[in-house]
Short mmCIF file of C-alpha atoms in Angstrom, two decimals:
data_model
loop_
_atom_site.label_atom_id
_atom_site.label_comp_id
_atom_site.label_asym_id
_atom_site.label_seq_id
_atom_site.Cartn_x
_atom_site.Cartn_y
_atom_site.Cartn_z
CA UNK E 1 -27.95 10.01 -19.93
CA UNK E 2 -25.46 12.79 -19.53
CA UNK E 3 -23.49 13.56 -22.63
CA UNK E 4 -20.21 15.33 -22.20
CA UNK E 5 -18.43 17.54 -24.67
CA UNK E 6 -14.74 17.04 -25.43
CA UNK E 7 -13.87 20.01 -23.27
CA UNK E 8 -15.81 18.64 -20.33
CA UNK E 9 -14.05 15.31 -20.66
CA UNK E 10 -10.73 17.10 -20.69
CA UNK E 11 -11.78 19.13 -17.66
CA UNK E 12 -12.89 16.19 -15.54
CA UNK E 13 -9.79 14.21 -16.52
CA UNK E 14 -7.55 17.12 -15.47
CA UNK E 15 -9.49 17.64 -12.26
CA UNK E 16 -9.22 13.99 -11.22
CA UNK E 17 -5.56 13.85 -12.18
CA UNK E 18 -4.58 16.96 -10.24
CA UNK E 19 -6.62 16.12 -7.14
CA UNK E 20 -5.13 12.61 -7.05
CA UNK E 21 -1.68 14.06 -7.58
CA UNK E 22 -2.26 16.38 -4.65
CA UNK E 23 -3.38 13.47 -2.42
CA UNK E 24 -0.24 11.48 -3.21
CA UNK E 25 2.06 14.46 -2.75
CA UNK E 26 0.58 15.41 0.60
CA UNK E 27 0.66 11.82 1.80
CA UNK E 28 4.36 11.44 1.23
CA UNK E 29 5.62 14.95 1.79
CA UNK E 30 8.83 14.91 3.81
CA UNK E 31 8.70 11.12 4.16
CA UNK E 32 11.89 9.35 3.11
CA UNK E 33 10.57 5.90 2.32
CA UNK E 34 7.31 7.24 0.96
CA UNK E 35 5.25 4.56 -0.68
CA UNK E 36 7.31 1.76 0.91
CA UNK E 37 5.59 2.51 4.23
CA UNK E 38 2.23 1.49 2.86
CA UNK E 39 3.75 -1.89 1.98
CA UNK E 40 5.61 -2.32 5.25
CA UNK E 41 2.45 -1.97 7.31
CA UNK E 42 0.57 -5.02 5.96
CA UNK E 43 3.82 -6.98 5.77
CA UNK E 44 4.61 -6.31 9.42
CA UNK E 45 1.09 -7.42 10.35
CA UNK E 46 1.52 -10.51 8.23
CA UNK E 47 4.77 -11.36 9.98
CA UNK E 48 3.27 -11.02 13.46
CA UNK E 49 0.15 -13.03 12.60
CA UNK E 50 2.31 -15.64 10.96
CA UNK E 51 4.37 -16.14 14.13
CA UNK E 52 1.35 -15.98 16.43
CA UNK E 53 -0.95 -18.27 14.47
CA UNK E 54 1.43 -20.61 12.72
CA UNK E 55 3.88 -21.28 15.55
CA UNK E 56 1.95 -20.49 18.72
CA UNK E 57 -1.70 -21.28 18.00
CA UNK E 58 -0.66 -23.85 15.32
CA UNK E 59 -3.36 -23.02 12.82
CA UNK E 60 -3.65 -25.59 10.00
CA UNK E 61 -3.73 -23.64 6.76
CA UNK E 62 -1.55 -24.47 3.79
CA UNK E 63 0.49 -21.61 2.32
CA UNK E 64 -0.38 -19.59 5.41
CA UNK E 65 2.01 -16.72 4.57
CA UNK E 66 0.43 -16.24 1.14
CA UNK E 67 -3.02 -16.70 2.69
CA UNK E 68 -2.25 -13.82 5.09
CA UNK E 69 -0.67 -11.53 2.52
CA UNK E 70 -3.64 -11.78 0.15
CA UNK E 71 -6.16 -11.24 2.94
CA UNK E 72 -4.28 -8.37 4.55
CA UNK E 73 -3.72 -6.48 1.29
CA UNK E 74 -7.38 -6.74 0.33
CA UNK E 75 -8.42 -5.63 3.80
CA UNK E 76 -5.88 -2.83 3.91
CA UNK E 77 -7.23 -1.42 0.68
CA UNK E 78 -10.73 -1.24 2.13
CA UNK E 79 -9.61 0.13 5.52
CA UNK E 80 -7.32 2.74 3.96
CA UNK E 81 -10.04 3.91 1.59
CA UNK E 82 -12.36 4.48 4.54
CA UNK E 83 -9.72 6.17 6.69
CA UNK E 84 -8.66 8.41 3.80
CA UNK E 85 -12.34 9.07 3.13
CA UNK E 86 -12.84 10.62 6.58
CA UNK E 87 -10.46 13.41 5.61
CA UNK E 88 -11.48 13.77 1.97
CA UNK E 89 -13.91 16.63 2.62
CA UNK E 90 -12.72 17.74 6.05
CA UNK E 91 -9.15 18.50 5.04
CA UNK E 92 -10.24 20.46 1.98
CA UNK E 93 -12.39 22.99 3.80
CA UNK E 94 -10.26 25.75 2.33
CA UNK E 95 -11.22 24.78 -1.20
CA UNK E 96 -14.88 24.04 -0.47
CA UNK E 97 -15.55 27.35 1.25
CA UNK E 98 -14.20 29.40 -1.63
CA UNK E 99 -15.23 27.72 -4.83
CA UNK E 100 -18.13 25.72 -6.09
CA UNK E 101 -17.00 22.56 -7.84
CA UNK E 102 -18.18 18.94 -7.82
CA UNK E 103 -17.07 17.93 -4.32
CA UNK E 104 -17.50 14.27 -5.26
CA UNK E 105 -14.14 14.52 -6.98
CA UNK E 106 -12.39 15.01 -3.64
CA UNK E 107 -13.57 11.55 -2.62
CA UNK E 108 -12.82 10.03 -6.01
CA UNK E 109 -9.25 11.38 -5.78
CA UNK E 110 -8.55 9.59 -2.49
CA UNK E 111 -10.15 6.43 -3.87
CA UNK E 112 -7.85 6.49 -6.91
CA UNK E 113 -4.83 7.22 -4.72
CA UNK E 114 -5.65 4.17 -2.53
CA UNK E 115 -6.34 2.09 -5.60
CA UNK E 116 -2.87 2.87 -6.96
CA UNK E 117 -1.40 1.72 -3.67
CA UNK E 118 -3.32 -1.51 -3.86
CA UNK E 119 -2.21 -2.19 -7.42
CA UNK E 120 1.43 -1.74 -6.46
CA UNK E 121 1.00 -3.86 -3.34
CA UNK E 122 -0.64 -6.51 -5.45
CA UNK E 123 2.51 -6.82 -7.52
CA UNK E 124 4.35 -8.09 -4.45
CA UNK E 125 1.84 -10.93 -4.23
CA UNK E 126 3.28 -12.24 -7.48
CA UNK E 127 6.69 -12.48 -5.83
CA UNK E 128 5.11 -14.78 -3.25
CA UNK E 129 3.50 -16.83 -5.98
CA UNK E 130 6.95 -17.33 -7.47
CA UNK E 131 8.36 -18.38 -4.09
CA UNK E 132 5.54 -20.88 -3.54
CA UNK E 133 5.80 -22.05 -7.14
CA UNK E 134 2.10 -21.49 -7.86
CA UNK E 135 1.50 -21.14 -11.63
CA UNK E 136 -1.06 -18.67 -13.02
CA UNK E 137 -4.54 -20.04 -13.78
CA UNK E 138 -7.41 -18.97 -16.05
CA UNK E 139 -9.42 -17.57 -13.11
CA UNK E 140 -6.97 -14.69 -12.93
CA UNK E 141 -9.09 -12.96 -15.57
CA UNK E 142 -11.62 -12.34 -12.79
CA UNK E 143 -9.15 -10.31 -10.73
CA UNK E 144 -9.74 -7.01 -12.59
CA UNK E 145 -13.52 -7.46 -12.25
CA UNK E 146 -13.12 -8.17 -8.57
CA UNK E 147 -11.10 -4.98 -8.20
CA UNK E 148 -13.78 -2.97 -9.99
CA UNK E 149 -16.50 -4.34 -7.72
CA UNK E 150 -14.46 -3.68 -4.59
CA UNK E 151 -13.70 -0.17 -5.84
CA UNK E 152 -17.43 0.45 -6.04
CA UNK E 153 -17.85 -0.62 -2.42
CA UNK E 154 -14.81 1.37 -1.27
CA UNK E 155 -16.10 4.46 -3.05
CA UNK E 156 -19.56 4.17 -1.52
CA UNK E 157 -18.10 3.70 1.97
CA UNK E 158 -15.77 6.66 1.47
CA UNK E 159 -18.66 8.88 0.30
CA UNK E 160 -20.55 7.96 3.44
CA UNK E 161 -17.77 8.61 5.93
CA UNK E 162 -16.46 11.69 4.09
CA UNK E 163 -19.81 13.48 4.36
CA UNK E 164 -20.88 12.30 7.82
CA UNK E 165 -17.51 13.17 9.40
CA UNK E 166 -18.03 16.83 8.47
CA UNK E 167 -21.00 17.04 10.83
CA UNK E 168 -19.95 14.46 13.36
CA UNK E 169 -16.24 14.68 14.01
CA UNK E 170 -16.37 11.79 16.50
CA UNK E 171 -16.88 9.62 13.46
CA UNK E 172 -13.09 9.20 13.14
CA UNK E 173 -12.97 7.49 16.55
CA UNK E 174 -15.98 5.40 15.78
CA UNK E 175 -14.44 4.24 12.50
CA UNK E 176 -11.23 3.15 14.18
CA UNK E 177 -13.15 0.97 16.62
CA UNK E 178 -15.45 -0.29 13.88
CA UNK E 179 -12.55 -1.25 11.59
CA UNK E 180 -10.75 -3.00 14.42
CA UNK E 181 -13.79 -5.12 15.34
CA UNK E 182 -14.69 -5.71 11.72
CA UNK E 183 -11.15 -6.92 11.00
CA UNK E 184 -11.22 -9.70 13.57
CA UNK E 185 -14.78 -10.69 12.71
CA UNK E 186 -13.83 -11.11 9.05
CA UNK E 187 -12.05 -14.31 8.03
CA UNK E 188 -8.70 -12.68 7.22
CA UNK E 189 -6.27 -14.30 9.64
CA UNK E 190 -8.33 -17.50 9.92
CA UNK E 191 -10.04 -19.49 7.17
CA UNK E 192 -13.79 -19.59 6.60
CA UNK E 193 -13.77 -23.34 7.35
CA UNK E 194 -12.97 -22.64 11.02
CA UNK E 195 -16.15 -20.60 11.53
CA UNK E 196 -18.98 -22.58 13.17
CA UNK E 197 -21.90 -23.14 10.75
CA UNK E 198 -24.45 -21.13 12.73
CA UNK E 199 -22.15 -18.07 12.66
CA UNK E 200 -21.28 -18.31 8.99
CA UNK E 201 -24.36 -16.46 7.82
CA UNK E 202 -23.27 -13.38 9.80
CA UNK E 203 -19.54 -13.58 9.37
CA UNK E 204 -19.43 -14.61 5.74
CA UNK E 205 -22.75 -14.29 3.87
CA UNK E 206 -23.65 -10.90 5.34
CA UNK E 207 -20.13 -9.52 5.14
CA UNK E 208 -18.90 -8.19 1.79
CA UNK E 209 -15.29 -8.04 3.00
CA UNK E 210 -15.35 -11.75 3.83
CA UNK E 211 -16.62 -12.41 0.30
CA UNK E 212 -13.90 -10.30 -1.32
CA UNK E 213 -11.09 -11.85 0.73
CA UNK E 214 -12.45 -15.35 0.00
CA UNK E 215 -12.74 -14.63 -3.74
CA UNK E 216 -9.19 -13.32 -4.08
CA UNK E 217 -7.89 -16.35 -2.19
CA UNK E 218 -9.90 -18.79 -4.28
CA UNK E 219 -8.47 -17.31 -7.46
CA UNK E 220 -4.87 -16.80 -6.41
CA UNK E 221 -4.23 -19.74 -4.08
CA UNK E 222 -6.72 -22.43 -5.04
CA UNK E 223 -7.55 -21.70 -8.66
CA UNK E 224 -11.31 -21.78 -8.08
CA UNK E 225 -14.06 -19.17 -8.24
CA UNK E 226 -17.42 -18.95 -6.46
CA UNK E 227 -19.95 -17.21 -8.71
CA UNK E 228 -22.38 -17.17 -5.82
CA UNK E 229 -19.97 -15.11 -3.69
CA UNK E 230 -19.19 -12.86 -6.64
CA UNK E 231 -22.84 -12.02 -7.33
CA UNK E 232 -23.45 -11.40 -3.64
CA UNK E 233 -20.41 -9.11 -3.51
CA UNK E 234 -21.72 -7.14 -6.51
CA UNK E 235 -25.09 -6.76 -4.81
CA UNK E 236 -23.61 -5.48 -1.53
CA UNK E 237 -21.22 -3.15 -3.33
CA UNK E 238 -23.94 -1.53 -5.43
CA UNK E 239 -26.18 -1.06 -2.39
CA UNK E 240 -23.34 0.45 -0.33
CA UNK E 241 -22.35 2.71 -3.22
CA UNK E 242 -25.87 4.00 -3.79
CA UNK E 243 -26.39 4.60 -0.08
CA UNK E 244 -23.07 6.43 0.34
CA UNK E 245 -23.67 8.51 -2.78
CA UNK E 246 -27.17 9.42 -1.61
CA UNK E 247 -26.00 10.51 1.83
CA UNK E 248 -23.18 12.55 0.29
CA UNK E 249 -25.56 14.24 -2.16
CA UNK E 250 -27.93 15.10 0.70
CA UNK E 251 -25.23 16.60 2.88
CA UNK E 252 -22.91 18.30 0.41
CA UNK E 253 -24.94 21.53 0.35
CA UNK E 254 -24.09 22.13 3.97
CA UNK E 255 -20.34 21.49 3.72
CA UNK E 256 -19.33 25.11 3.19
CA UNK E 257 -21.43 26.23 6.16
CA UNK E 258 -20.04 23.76 8.64
CA UNK E 259 -16.39 23.58 7.66
CA UNK T 1 -24.61 54.07 -21.98
CA UNK T 2 -25.26 54.32 -18.28
CA UNK T 3 -24.78 51.31 -16.03
CA UNK T 4 -28.48 51.48 -15.20
CA UNK T 5 -29.54 50.41 -18.68
CA UNK T 6 -27.34 47.33 -18.87
CA UNK T 7 -28.57 43.83 -18.26
CA UNK T 8 -28.68 42.39 -14.77
CA UNK T 9 -25.71 40.24 -13.75
CA UNK T 10 -26.74 39.37 -10.21
CA UNK T 11 -30.29 39.44 -8.96
CA UNK T 12 -30.98 38.79 -5.30
CA UNK T 13 -34.62 38.65 -4.18
CA UNK T 14 -35.90 38.40 -0.60
CA UNK T 15 -32.98 36.39 0.61
CA UNK T 16 -33.05 34.76 4.04
CA UNK T 17 -30.28 32.75 5.52
CA UNK T 18 -30.17 31.07 8.90
CA UNK T 19 -27.18 29.28 10.31
CA UNK T 20 -27.55 26.40 12.66
CA UNK T 21 -24.62 26.50 15.00
CA UNK T 22 -23.84 22.81 14.91
CA UNK T 23 -20.93 22.88 17.28
CA UNK T 24 -23.18 24.51 19.88
CA UNK T 25 -25.53 21.57 19.70
CA UNK T 26 -23.32 18.62 20.33
CA UNK T 27 -21.11 19.68 23.17
CA UNK T 28 -20.47 16.22 24.48
CA UNK T 29 -21.54 12.69 23.92
CA UNK T 30 -22.88 12.49 27.47
CA UNK T 31 -25.25 15.32 26.73
CA UNK T 32 -26.56 13.61 23.62
CA UNK T 33 -27.35 10.46 25.55
CA UNK T 34 -28.70 11.99 28.75
CA UNK T 35 -30.57 15.02 27.49
CA UNK T 36 -31.98 13.95 24.21
CA UNK T 37 -35.28 15.95 24.40
CA UNK T 38 -33.42 19.06 25.46
CA UNK T 39 -31.36 18.76 22.33
CA UNK T 40 -34.31 19.66 20.13
CA UNK T 41 -34.98 22.76 22.17
CA UNK T 42 -31.36 23.68 21.88
CA UNK T 43 -31.47 23.14 18.15
CA UNK T 44 -34.07 25.86 17.84
CA UNK T 45 -32.15 28.21 20.11
CA UNK T 46 -28.86 27.79 18.32
CA UNK T 47 -30.23 29.20 15.10
CA UNK T 48 -28.76 32.45 14.00
CA UNK T 49 -30.33 34.61 11.33
CA UNK T 50 -27.53 36.01 9.21
CA UNK T 51 -29.50 37.59 6.40
CA UNK T 52 -33.04 38.90 6.59
CA UNK T 53 -35.01 39.70 3.47
CA UNK T 54 -32.10 41.00 1.42
CA UNK T 55 -32.86 42.22 -2.10
CA UNK T 56 -30.69 44.01 -4.62
CA UNK T 57 -29.45 43.72 -8.14
CA UNK T 58 -26.12 44.32 -9.78
CA UNK T 59 -25.84 45.35 -13.43
CA UNK T 60 -23.29 43.98 -15.81
CA UNK T 61 -20.01 45.86 -15.55
CA UNK T 62 -20.99 47.53 -12.31
CA UNK T 63 -18.77 47.63 -9.21
CA UNK T 64 -20.99 46.99 -6.24
CA UNK T 65 -19.69 47.52 -2.73
CA UNK T 66 -21.03 45.89 0.42
CA UNK T 67 -20.32 47.57 3.75
CA UNK T 68 -21.18 46.63 7.29
CA UNK T 69 -19.58 45.93 10.63
CA UNK T 70 -18.18 42.54 11.55
CA UNK T 71 -20.83 39.85 11.50
CA UNK T 72 -23.32 41.91 9.53
CA UNK T 73 -23.58 39.16 6.93
CA UNK T 74 -21.29 40.47 4.20
CA UNK T 75 -19.25 37.33 3.77
CA UNK T 76 -22.33 35.10 3.92
CA UNK T 77 -23.84 37.16 1.16
CA UNK T 78 -20.75 36.68 -0.99
CA UNK T 79 -20.74 32.94 -0.30
CA UNK T 80 -24.39 32.80 -1.41
CA UNK T 81 -23.60 34.64 -4.63
CA UNK T 82 -20.64 32.33 -5.22
CA UNK T 83 -23.03 29.41 -4.80
CA UNK T 84 -21.03 27.61 -2.12
CA UNK T 85 -23.98 27.82 0.27
CA UNK T 86 -27.72 27.76 -0.35
CA UNK T 87 -30.29 30.27 0.90
CA UNK T 88 -33.19 29.20 3.13
CA UNK T 89 -35.64 31.40 1.27
CA UNK T 90 -35.41 33.78 -1.65
CA UNK T 91 -33.64 33.57 -4.96
CA UNK T 92 -30.26 34.43 -6.40
CA UNK T 93 -29.82 34.63 -10.13
CA UNK T 94 -26.30 34.93 -11.45
CA UNK T 95 -25.39 35.35 -15.11
CA UNK T 96 -21.90 34.28 -16.10
CA UNK T 97 -18.89 32.60 -14.57
CA UNK T 98 -17.89 33.60 -11.08
CA UNK T 99 -14.37 33.88 -9.74
CA UNK T 100 -13.64 32.32 -6.36
CA UNK T 101 -14.38 34.18 -3.21
CA UNK T 102 -11.28 36.17 -2.79
CA UNK T 103 -10.29 36.16 0.83
CA UNK T 104 -7.10 35.74 2.71
CA UNK T 105 -5.62 32.39 1.71
CA UNK T 106 -8.28 31.95 -0.91
CA UNK T 107 -8.69 28.26 -1.64
CA UNK T 108 -5.00 27.46 -1.43
CA UNK T 109 -3.41 24.42 0.05
CA UNK T 110 -0.52 25.41 2.35
CA UNK T 111 1.63 22.37 1.53
CA UNK T 112 1.46 22.75 -2.24
CA UNK T 113 3.72 25.14 -4.11
CA UNK T 114 2.49 28.32 -5.75
CA UNK T 115 2.66 26.59 -9.12
CA UNK T 116 0.61 23.59 -7.96
CA UNK T 117 -1.90 25.87 -6.29
CA UNK T 118 -2.38 27.91 -9.45
CA UNK T 119 -3.22 24.73 -11.36
CA UNK T 120 -5.51 23.38 -8.63
CA UNK T 121 -7.24 26.71 -8.18
CA UNK T 122 -7.75 27.14 -11.90
CA UNK T 123 -9.28 23.67 -12.13
CA UNK T 124 -11.66 24.35 -9.27
CA UNK T 125 -12.71 27.49 -11.12
CA UNK T 126 -13.65 25.39 -14.11
CA UNK T 127 -10.66 25.80 -16.40
CA UNK T 128 -8.88 22.87 -18.01
CA UNK T 129 -5.18 22.43 -17.41
CA UNK T 130 -4.41 23.60 -20.94
CA UNK T 131 -6.37 26.79 -20.39
CA UNK T 132 -4.53 27.38 -17.12
CA UNK T 133 -1.11 26.87 -18.68
CA UNK T 134 -1.93 29.44 -21.36
CA UNK T 135 -2.38 32.01 -18.60
CA UNK T 136 0.31 30.71 -16.28
CA UNK T 137 3.10 33.17 -17.08
CA UNK T 138 0.77 36.14 -16.82
CA UNK T 139 -0.47 34.97 -13.43
CA UNK T 140 3.05 34.58 -12.06
CA UNK T 141 4.16 37.89 -13.50
CA UNK T 142 1.25 39.81 -12.03
CA UNK T 143 1.70 38.22 -8.60
CA UNK T 144 5.35 39.35 -8.53
CA UNK T 145 6.26 36.15 -6.71
CA UNK T 146 9.28 35.32 -8.86
CA UNK T 147 11.06 32.14 -7.80
CA UNK T 148 8.76 31.80 -4.76
CA UNK T 149 6.27 30.25 -7.15
CA UNK T 150 8.13 26.93 -6.68
CA UNK T 151 7.91 27.12 -2.87
CA UNK T 152 5.04 25.84 -0.72
CA UNK T 153 2.40 28.42 0.14
CA UNK T 154 2.93 27.91 3.87
CA UNK T 155 6.15 29.93 3.73
CA UNK T 156 4.45 32.87 1.97
CA UNK T 157 3.56 36.03 3.82
CA UNK T 158 -0.14 36.92 3.93
CA UNK T 159 0.54 39.62 1.38
CA UNK T 160 2.09 37.12 -1.02
CA UNK T 161 -0.88 34.78 -0.67
CA UNK T 162 -3.28 37.63 -1.34
CA UNK T 163 -1.27 38.62 -4.42
CA UNK T 164 -1.36 35.13 -5.82
CA UNK T 165 -5.06 34.74 -5.04
CA UNK T 166 -5.92 38.00 -6.72
CA UNK T 167 -3.75 37.20 -9.71
CA UNK T 168 -5.35 33.78 -10.29
CA UNK T 169 -8.85 35.19 -9.92
CA UNK T 170 -8.46 38.06 -12.36
CA UNK T 171 -6.62 36.03 -14.98
CA UNK T 172 -9.21 33.28 -15.25
CA UNK T 173 -11.50 35.58 -17.23
CA UNK T 174 -14.43 35.64 -14.84
CA UNK T 175 -17.65 37.45 -15.73
CA UNK T 176 -18.16 38.24 -12.08
CA UNK T 177 -15.42 38.91 -9.56
CA UNK T 178 -16.10 38.60 -5.84
CA UNK T 179 -13.59 40.38 -3.65
CA UNK T 180 -13.72 40.07 0.12
CA UNK T 181 -11.35 42.31 2.07
CA UNK T 182 -8.50 41.03 -0.03
CA UNK T 183 -6.94 44.43 -0.47
CA UNK T 184 -6.59 44.88 3.26
CA UNK T 185 -3.24 43.12 3.10
CA UNK T 186 -0.27 43.61 0.86
CA UNK T 187 1.68 46.79 0.38
CA UNK T 188 0.32 50.03 -1.00
CA UNK T 189 1.98 49.44 -4.36
CA UNK T 190 0.23 46.16 -4.89
CA UNK T 191 -3.08 47.61 -3.73
CA UNK T 192 -2.74 50.29 -6.36
CA UNK T 193 -1.91 47.66 -8.95
CA UNK T 194 -5.01 45.67 -7.97
CA UNK T 195 -7.21 48.73 -8.17
CA UNK T 196 -5.82 49.51 -11.61
CA UNK T 197 -6.48 45.93 -12.69
CA UNK T 198 -10.03 46.15 -11.36
CA UNK T 199 -10.51 49.36 -13.31
CA UNK T 200 -9.31 47.56 -16.44
CA UNK T 201 -11.69 44.66 -15.79
CA UNK T 202 -14.54 47.07 -15.24
CA UNK T 203 -13.87 48.62 -18.62
CA UNK T 204 -14.00 45.13 -20.11
CA UNK T 205 -17.46 44.68 -18.68
CA UNK T 206 -16.60 42.48 -15.69
CA UNK T 207 -19.05 42.79 -12.83
CA UNK T 208 -17.54 43.13 -9.36
CA UNK T 209 -18.87 42.71 -5.87
CA UNK T 210 -16.49 44.19 -3.39
CA UNK T 211 -16.46 43.94 0.40
CA UNK T 212 -14.23 46.17 2.45
CA UNK T 213 -13.93 47.98 5.74
CA UNK T 214 -12.31 50.97 4.14
CA UNK T 215 -14.92 53.45 3.04
CA UNK T 216 -12.31 55.52 1.21
CA UNK T 217 -11.14 52.53 -0.83
CA UNK T 218 -14.72 51.66 -1.67
CA UNK T 219 -15.64 55.13 -2.77
CA UNK T 220 -12.64 55.13 -5.06
CA UNK T 221 -13.84 52.16 -7.04
CA UNK T 222 -17.53 51.40 -6.44
CA UNK T 223 -20.50 52.60 -8.45
CA UNK T 224 -22.86 51.84 -5.61
CA UNK T 225 -22.40 50.91 -1.97
CA UNK T 226 -24.88 48.84 -0.02
CA UNK T 227 -24.76 49.01 3.75
CA UNK T 228 -26.06 46.06 5.75
CA UNK T 229 -26.59 45.87 9.47
CA UNK T 230 -27.56 42.73 11.39
CA UNK T 231 -28.51 41.04 8.15
CA UNK T 232 -30.77 43.78 6.85
CA UNK T 233 -30.17 46.21 4.02
CA UNK T 234 -29.90 49.69 5.49
CA UNK T 235 -29.16 51.70 2.36
CA UNK T 236 -27.94 51.48 -1.21
CA UNK T 237 -26.24 54.69 -2.20
CA UNK T 238 -24.95 55.84 -5.50
CA UNK T 239 -21.33 57.01 -5.63
CA UNK T 240 -20.42 59.78 -7.97
CA UNK T 241 -16.95 58.47 -8.71
CA UNK T 242 -16.04 60.93 -11.39
CA UNK T 243 -16.57 63.93 -9.14
CA UNK T 244 -13.87 62.95 -6.68
CA UNK T 245 -11.64 60.92 -8.92
CA UNK T 246 -8.17 62.18 -8.17
CA UNK T 247 -6.21 59.45 -6.46
CA UNK T 248 -6.25 56.54 -8.92
#
């Protein structure tokens, strides 16, 4: 495999650090609440769904608030990575046209920036656990692995949209519609058990996001873990990553010409 | 030792470059759906040959000028040498580390401060942060930006941006410096300072490819000037700099 010298390690570390730093700075420039906004969004959704589903549609799910928070945070991480991915290459045209550097790092920087947001959001979940009086369980050790696997999927998806958007600007619109449909077709605001059996294969088994949301909930709320779902999630994530990476590698040579 | 005997720094052989004008192709979604076959025809029509069979070589330590009217292919040629785009046919061999393409607003992010842009730019050029910080004070000093270095680039004048861009590029110890019209902005004093710096770099054996509209400016600094027209090389002339060296 590729062996890196100490200087190269130092270089790539610096490059990732500075690009991520730039992402975070630009995201919150002249915003007073800054990072708090990225927490308020899923919380406001959670509040609305809670009122609509708990009190109006009378859904029967125990710990529904926690159920929503976990699902929405996991979803938000994925959706934000994709949305940030659409601009990863496009908004850096200035840099790409003037210098030759590994453009992949532009995508990796937005992925790390979104990952940091997710980690901080995740901390608030523990506040809910305290409120509900749910003690920690041994399955929590799987949470970091789950995050790694989802990061792989998020990265692959971001590579895909980052490169395709350069050539097909309408992609941004398409992604908004896609994410909206995908959100309601993924068991986030309703439990898997409510899905009719004949639809489950499409809505759960063929949907990596459904698997991730289910796995986080199993661990945090129920103290269980489905190895079957986990392996399936790894499989999907690796396939999505390789596909996204491949598309990006094919298209990156044309970035400077089109931007 | 004459420049002619030195080793080759940049070798360009039979270079062809065609641009596909993507935004001409997809004008609307309706068109994509309704006129799909026509799209292929259009794809062929919207090709634009920027460079046709371009060959030349630049020796180490030489200052090579490229002249031509707007759209002649000068900037494309620089982008090809910089490696940010790929040729369709032909080869480009470059020996050594290349500076960024120096243009107006060269690779800077408008929302970041001068300081942050220096670091980012240096990294994109291949330096580590430590290596950048070693040169930091020199870069700021040369750019004459003073306390503006802590302000976002968007409030800079075009001259200030050009100064910073030039300063970063020359202080990152490139083997090859690509300069595109950058001296067209900025005051006369700074232009003189840049020309002096380029002279100093030339003496240190740095190779330079220089694009400008100003023939006078080019003759003052270039060893050879290549003229291109509609993507073809028209002439490569030798400049006897020492004969008319009086201004610098």
